[in-house]
Short mmCIF file of C-alpha atoms and ligand atoms in Angstrom, two decimals:
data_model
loop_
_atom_site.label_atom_id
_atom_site.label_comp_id
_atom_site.label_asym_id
_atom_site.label_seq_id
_atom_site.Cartn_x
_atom_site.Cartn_y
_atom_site.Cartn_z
CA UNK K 63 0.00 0.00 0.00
CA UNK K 64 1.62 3.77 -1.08
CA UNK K 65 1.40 6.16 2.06
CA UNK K 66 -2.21 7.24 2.68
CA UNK K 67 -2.56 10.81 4.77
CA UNK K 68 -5.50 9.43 6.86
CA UNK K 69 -8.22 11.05 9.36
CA UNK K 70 -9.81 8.12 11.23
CA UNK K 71 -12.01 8.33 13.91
CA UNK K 72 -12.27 6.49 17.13
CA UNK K 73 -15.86 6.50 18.29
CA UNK K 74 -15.03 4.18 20.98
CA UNK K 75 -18.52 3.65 22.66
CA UNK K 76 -20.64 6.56 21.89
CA UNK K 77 -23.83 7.16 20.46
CA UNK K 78 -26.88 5.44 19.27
CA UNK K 79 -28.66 3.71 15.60
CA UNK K 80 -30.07 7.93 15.08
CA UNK K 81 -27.02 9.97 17.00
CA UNK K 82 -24.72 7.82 14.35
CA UNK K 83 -27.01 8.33 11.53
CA UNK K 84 -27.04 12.27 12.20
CA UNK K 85 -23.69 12.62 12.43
CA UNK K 86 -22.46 10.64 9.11
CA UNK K 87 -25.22 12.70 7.49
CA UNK K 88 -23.64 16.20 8.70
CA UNK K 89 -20.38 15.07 8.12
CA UNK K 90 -21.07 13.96 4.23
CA UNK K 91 -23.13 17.31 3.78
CA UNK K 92 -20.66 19.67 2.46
CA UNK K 93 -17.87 17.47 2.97
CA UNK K 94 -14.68 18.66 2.38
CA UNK K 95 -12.63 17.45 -1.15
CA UNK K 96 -10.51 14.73 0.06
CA UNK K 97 -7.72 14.74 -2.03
CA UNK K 98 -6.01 11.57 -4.00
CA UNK K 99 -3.43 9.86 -1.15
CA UNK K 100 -6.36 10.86 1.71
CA UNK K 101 -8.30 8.85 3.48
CA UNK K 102 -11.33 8.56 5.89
CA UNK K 103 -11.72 5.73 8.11
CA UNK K 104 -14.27 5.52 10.77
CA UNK K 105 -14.08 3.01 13.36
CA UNK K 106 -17.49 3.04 15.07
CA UNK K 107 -18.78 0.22 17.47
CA UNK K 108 -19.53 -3.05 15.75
CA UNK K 109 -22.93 -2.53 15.99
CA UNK K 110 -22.94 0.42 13.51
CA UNK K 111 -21.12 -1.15 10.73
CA UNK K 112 -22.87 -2.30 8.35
CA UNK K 113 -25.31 0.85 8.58
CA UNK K 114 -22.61 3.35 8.40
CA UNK K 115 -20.84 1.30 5.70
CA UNK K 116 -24.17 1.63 3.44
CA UNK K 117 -24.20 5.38 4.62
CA UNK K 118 -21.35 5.95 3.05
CA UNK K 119 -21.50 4.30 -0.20
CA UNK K 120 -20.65 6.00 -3.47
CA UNK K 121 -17.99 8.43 -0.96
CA UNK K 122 -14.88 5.89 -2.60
CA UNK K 123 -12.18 8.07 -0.25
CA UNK K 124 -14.35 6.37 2.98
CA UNK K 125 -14.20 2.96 4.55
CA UNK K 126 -15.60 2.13 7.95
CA UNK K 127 -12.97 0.15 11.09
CA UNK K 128 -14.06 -2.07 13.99
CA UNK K 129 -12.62 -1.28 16.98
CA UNK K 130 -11.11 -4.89 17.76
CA UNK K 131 -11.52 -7.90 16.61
CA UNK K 132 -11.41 -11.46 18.51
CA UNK K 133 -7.86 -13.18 18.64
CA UNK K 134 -9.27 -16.31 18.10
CA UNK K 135 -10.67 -17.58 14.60
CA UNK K 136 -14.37 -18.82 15.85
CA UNK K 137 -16.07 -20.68 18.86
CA UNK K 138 -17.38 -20.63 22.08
CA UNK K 139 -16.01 -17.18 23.18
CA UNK K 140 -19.23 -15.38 23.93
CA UNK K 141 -19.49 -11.58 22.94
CA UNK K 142 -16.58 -11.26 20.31
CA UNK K 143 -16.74 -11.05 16.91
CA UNK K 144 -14.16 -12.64 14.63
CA UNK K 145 -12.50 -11.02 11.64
CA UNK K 146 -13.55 -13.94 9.59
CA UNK K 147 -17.39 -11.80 10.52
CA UNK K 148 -15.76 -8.56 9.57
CA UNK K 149 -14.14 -9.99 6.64
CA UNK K 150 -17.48 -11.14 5.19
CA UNK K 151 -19.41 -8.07 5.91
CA UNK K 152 -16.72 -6.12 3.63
CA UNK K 153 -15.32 -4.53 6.43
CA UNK K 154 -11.54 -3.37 5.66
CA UNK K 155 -9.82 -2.20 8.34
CA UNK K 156 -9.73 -2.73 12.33
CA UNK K 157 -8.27 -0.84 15.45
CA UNK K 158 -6.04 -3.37 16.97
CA UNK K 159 -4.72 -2.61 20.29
CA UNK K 160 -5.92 0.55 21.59
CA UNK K 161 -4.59 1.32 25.16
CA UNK K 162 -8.22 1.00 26.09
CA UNK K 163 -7.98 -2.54 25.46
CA UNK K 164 -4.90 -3.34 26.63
CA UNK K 165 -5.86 -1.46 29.62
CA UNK K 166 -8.90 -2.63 30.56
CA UNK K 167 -9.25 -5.95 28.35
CA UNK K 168 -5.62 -6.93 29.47
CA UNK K 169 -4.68 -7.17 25.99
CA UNK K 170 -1.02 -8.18 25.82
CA UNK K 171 1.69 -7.38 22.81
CA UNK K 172 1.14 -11.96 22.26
CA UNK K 173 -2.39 -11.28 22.13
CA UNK K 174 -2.58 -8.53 19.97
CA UNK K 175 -0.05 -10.58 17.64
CA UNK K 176 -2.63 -13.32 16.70
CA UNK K 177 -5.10 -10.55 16.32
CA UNK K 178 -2.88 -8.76 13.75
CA UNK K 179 -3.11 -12.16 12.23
CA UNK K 180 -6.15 -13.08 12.34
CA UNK K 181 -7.18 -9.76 10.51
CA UNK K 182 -4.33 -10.18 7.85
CA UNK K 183 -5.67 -14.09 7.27
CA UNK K 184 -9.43 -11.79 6.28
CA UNK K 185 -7.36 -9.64 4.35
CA UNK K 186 -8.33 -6.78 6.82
CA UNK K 187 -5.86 -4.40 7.54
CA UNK K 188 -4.95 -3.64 11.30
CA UNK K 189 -4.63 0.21 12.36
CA UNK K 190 -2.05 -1.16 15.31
CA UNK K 191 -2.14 1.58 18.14
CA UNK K 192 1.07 1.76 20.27
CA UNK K 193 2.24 4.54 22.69
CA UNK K 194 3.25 5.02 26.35
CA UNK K 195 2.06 6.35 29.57
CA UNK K 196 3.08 9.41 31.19
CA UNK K 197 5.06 7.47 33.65
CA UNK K 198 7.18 5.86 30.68
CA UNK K 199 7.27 9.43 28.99
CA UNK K 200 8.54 11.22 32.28
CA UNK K 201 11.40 8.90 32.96
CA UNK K 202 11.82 9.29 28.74
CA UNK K 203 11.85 5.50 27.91
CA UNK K 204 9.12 6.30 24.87
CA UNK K 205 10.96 5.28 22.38
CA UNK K 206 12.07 1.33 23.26
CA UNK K 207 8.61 1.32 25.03
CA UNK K 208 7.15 1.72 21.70
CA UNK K 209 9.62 -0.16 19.66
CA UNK K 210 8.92 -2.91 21.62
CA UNK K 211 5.33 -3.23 21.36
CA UNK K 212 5.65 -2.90 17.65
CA UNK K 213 8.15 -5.93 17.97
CA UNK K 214 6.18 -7.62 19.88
CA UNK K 215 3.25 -7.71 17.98
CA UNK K 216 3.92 -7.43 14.15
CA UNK K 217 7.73 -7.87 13.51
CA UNK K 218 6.51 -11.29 12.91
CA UNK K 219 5.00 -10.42 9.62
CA UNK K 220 6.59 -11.11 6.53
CA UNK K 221 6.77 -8.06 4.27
CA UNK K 222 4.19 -8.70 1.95
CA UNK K 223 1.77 -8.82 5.20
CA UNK K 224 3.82 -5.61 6.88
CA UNK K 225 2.50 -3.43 3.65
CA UNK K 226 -0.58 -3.60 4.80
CA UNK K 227 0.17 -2.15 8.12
CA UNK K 228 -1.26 1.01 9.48
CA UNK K 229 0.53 2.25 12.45
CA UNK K 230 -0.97 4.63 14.90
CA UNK K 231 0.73 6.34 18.10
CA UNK K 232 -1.40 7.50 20.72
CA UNK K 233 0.46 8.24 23.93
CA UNK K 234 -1.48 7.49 26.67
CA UNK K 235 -1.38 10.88 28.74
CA UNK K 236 -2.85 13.26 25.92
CA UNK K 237 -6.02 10.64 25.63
CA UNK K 238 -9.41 12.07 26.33
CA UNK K 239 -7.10 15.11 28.15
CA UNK K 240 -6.94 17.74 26.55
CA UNK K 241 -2.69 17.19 26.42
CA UNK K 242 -1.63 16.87 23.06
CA UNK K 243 2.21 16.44 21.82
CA UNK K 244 4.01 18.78 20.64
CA UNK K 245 4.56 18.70 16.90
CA UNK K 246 8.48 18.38 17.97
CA UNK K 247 7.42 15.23 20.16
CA UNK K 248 4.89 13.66 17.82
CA UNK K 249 7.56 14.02 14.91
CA UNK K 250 10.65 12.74 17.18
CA UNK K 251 8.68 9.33 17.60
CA UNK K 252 6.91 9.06 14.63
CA UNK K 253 10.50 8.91 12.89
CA UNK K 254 12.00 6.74 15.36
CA UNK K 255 9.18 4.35 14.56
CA UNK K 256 9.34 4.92 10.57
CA UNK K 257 13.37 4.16 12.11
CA UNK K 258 12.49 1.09 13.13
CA UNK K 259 10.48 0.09 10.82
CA UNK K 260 12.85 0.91 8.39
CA UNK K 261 15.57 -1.23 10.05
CA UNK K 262 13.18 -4.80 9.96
CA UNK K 263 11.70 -4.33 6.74
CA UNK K 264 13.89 -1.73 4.99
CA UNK K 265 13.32 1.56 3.80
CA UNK K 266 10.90 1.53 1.22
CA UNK K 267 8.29 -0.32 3.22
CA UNK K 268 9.14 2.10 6.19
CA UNK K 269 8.95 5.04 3.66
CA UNK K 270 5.25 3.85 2.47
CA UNK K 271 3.69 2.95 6.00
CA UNK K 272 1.21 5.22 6.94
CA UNK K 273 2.02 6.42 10.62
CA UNK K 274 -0.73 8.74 12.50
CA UNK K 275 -1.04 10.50 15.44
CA UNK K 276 -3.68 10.35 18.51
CA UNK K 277 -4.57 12.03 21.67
CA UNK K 278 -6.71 15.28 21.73
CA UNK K 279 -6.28 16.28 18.09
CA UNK K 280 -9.07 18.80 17.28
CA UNK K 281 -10.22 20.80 14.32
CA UNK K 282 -7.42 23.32 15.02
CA UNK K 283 -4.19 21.50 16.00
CA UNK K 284 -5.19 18.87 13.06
CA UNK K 285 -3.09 20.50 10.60
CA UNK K 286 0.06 21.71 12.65
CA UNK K 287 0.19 17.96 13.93
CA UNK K 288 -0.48 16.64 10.43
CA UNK K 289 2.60 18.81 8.79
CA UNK K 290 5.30 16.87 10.83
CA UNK K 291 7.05 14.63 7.92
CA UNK K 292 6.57 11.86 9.71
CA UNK K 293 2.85 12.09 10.80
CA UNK K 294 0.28 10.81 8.08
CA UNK K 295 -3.03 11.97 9.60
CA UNK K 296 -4.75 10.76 12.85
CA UNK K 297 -7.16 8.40 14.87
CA UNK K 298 -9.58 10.62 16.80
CA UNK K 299 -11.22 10.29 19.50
CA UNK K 300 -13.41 13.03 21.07
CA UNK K 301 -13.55 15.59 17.66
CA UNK K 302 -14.68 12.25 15.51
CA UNK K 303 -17.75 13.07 17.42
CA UNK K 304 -18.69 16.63 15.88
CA UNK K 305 -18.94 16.77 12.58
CA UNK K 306 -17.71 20.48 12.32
CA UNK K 307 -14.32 19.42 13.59
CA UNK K 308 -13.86 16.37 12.69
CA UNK K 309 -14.61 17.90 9.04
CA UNK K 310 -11.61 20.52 9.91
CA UNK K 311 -9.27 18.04 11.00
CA UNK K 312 -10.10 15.91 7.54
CA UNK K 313 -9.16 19.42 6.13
CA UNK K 314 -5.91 19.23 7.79
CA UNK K 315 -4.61 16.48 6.26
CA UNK K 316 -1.53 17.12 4.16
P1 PGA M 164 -8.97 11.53 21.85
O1 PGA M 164 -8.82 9.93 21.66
O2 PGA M 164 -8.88 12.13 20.46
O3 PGA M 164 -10.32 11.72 22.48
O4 PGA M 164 -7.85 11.97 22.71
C1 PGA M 164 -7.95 9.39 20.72
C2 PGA M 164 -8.02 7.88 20.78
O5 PGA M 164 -8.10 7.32 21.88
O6 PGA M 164 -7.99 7.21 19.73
#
């Protein structure tokens, strides 16, 4: 996959069937151009899916995301949903590994490993979150923090499977508060990452993986975050939920 500039949203577990419906229709109404290497991805709860995905239809820059998907293939494991389900409801893409999850869900860097591969066996491709908490940030350990959940859970792939990788880095202390990183912070990682990447799978799969930001961007940081050379959109949270902004912060893409 070439390098995509990418807004995605994180709806988490907001809204209802008309709340959703409302806001897909403001956000298509007057929608801003979204250029050639953008895209939109909204990852709304599973629930929503398949109405949003018909929502959008005939908008070819926008795909829907689930917000997880079960590590195991199929069974007796009450409540999940498999990406084999995903898979044949033409879903694309899937949030794998928000700190959410691993935080409350327990969801370890093994785990999140067979559900990287469970989504590649669908031919879904993972948006893999990965960041650090403040404590890891304040003693400055980000960066092997980070590299090693990203070895952890997909330096396993081969390269044809790594292509279809989206990364995104969401440090846990500018979640939900208000904090963001600075540009200089968000682009310091975000290259260290492409770094690593780079040194696994070399520097023209590194050079085409599309790496976004998240934590508290809003309609009018969007485009000041975008800009860093290393940041290829973002996954939002809270601004996904307004239309107006997150219409601005599709508008900030680069
Ligand atoms: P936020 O959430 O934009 O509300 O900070 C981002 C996320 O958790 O994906």
């Amino acid at each position: 996959m070439m390098r995509k500039q990418i807004a995605a949203a994180n709806w988490k577990m907001n809204l209802n069937a008309k709340s959703a419906e409302e806001l897909i229709n403001s956000l298509l109404k007057n929608s801003p151009e979204v250029k050639d290497n953008h895209l939109v991805i909204l990852g709304v709860p599973a629930i929503f899916l398949e109405d949003v995905k018909r929502q959008i239809e005939g908008h070819d820059k926008y795909f829907v995301a689930a917000q997880d998907c079960s590590a195991n293939k199929n069974g007796a494991y009450t409540g999940e949903i498999s990406a084999e389900m995903l898979a044949g409801s033409g879903i694309k893409y899937v949030i794998i590994g928000h700190s959410e999850r691993r935080q409350y869900h327990a969801e370890s860097n093994s785990l999140l490993a067979e559900k990287v591969n469970r989504a590649i066996e669908e031919g879904i491709i993972p948006i893999f979150c990965c960041g650090e908490s403040l404590d890891i940030r304040e003693a400055n350990k980000q960066n092997v923090y980070v590299e090693e959940q990203l070895k952890e859970s997909l330096f396993h792939l081969s390269e044809e499977d790594f292509k279809n990788i989206i990364i995104a880095y969401e440090p846990i202390w500018a979640i939900g508060t208000g904090k963001t990183a600075t540009e200089e912070q968000a682009q310091e990682i975000h290259h260290h990452i492409r770094n690593v990447i780079s040194e696994k799978y070399g520097k023209v799969i590194s050079g085409n993986t599309s790496i976004l930001y998240g934590g508290s961007v809003k309609g009018n940081n969007a485009s000041s975050i975008f800009g860093q050379a290393d940041v290829d959109g973002g996954l939002v949270g809270g601004a996904s939920l307004k239309a107006d902004e997150f219409k601005q912060i599709i508008e900030g893409l680069k």
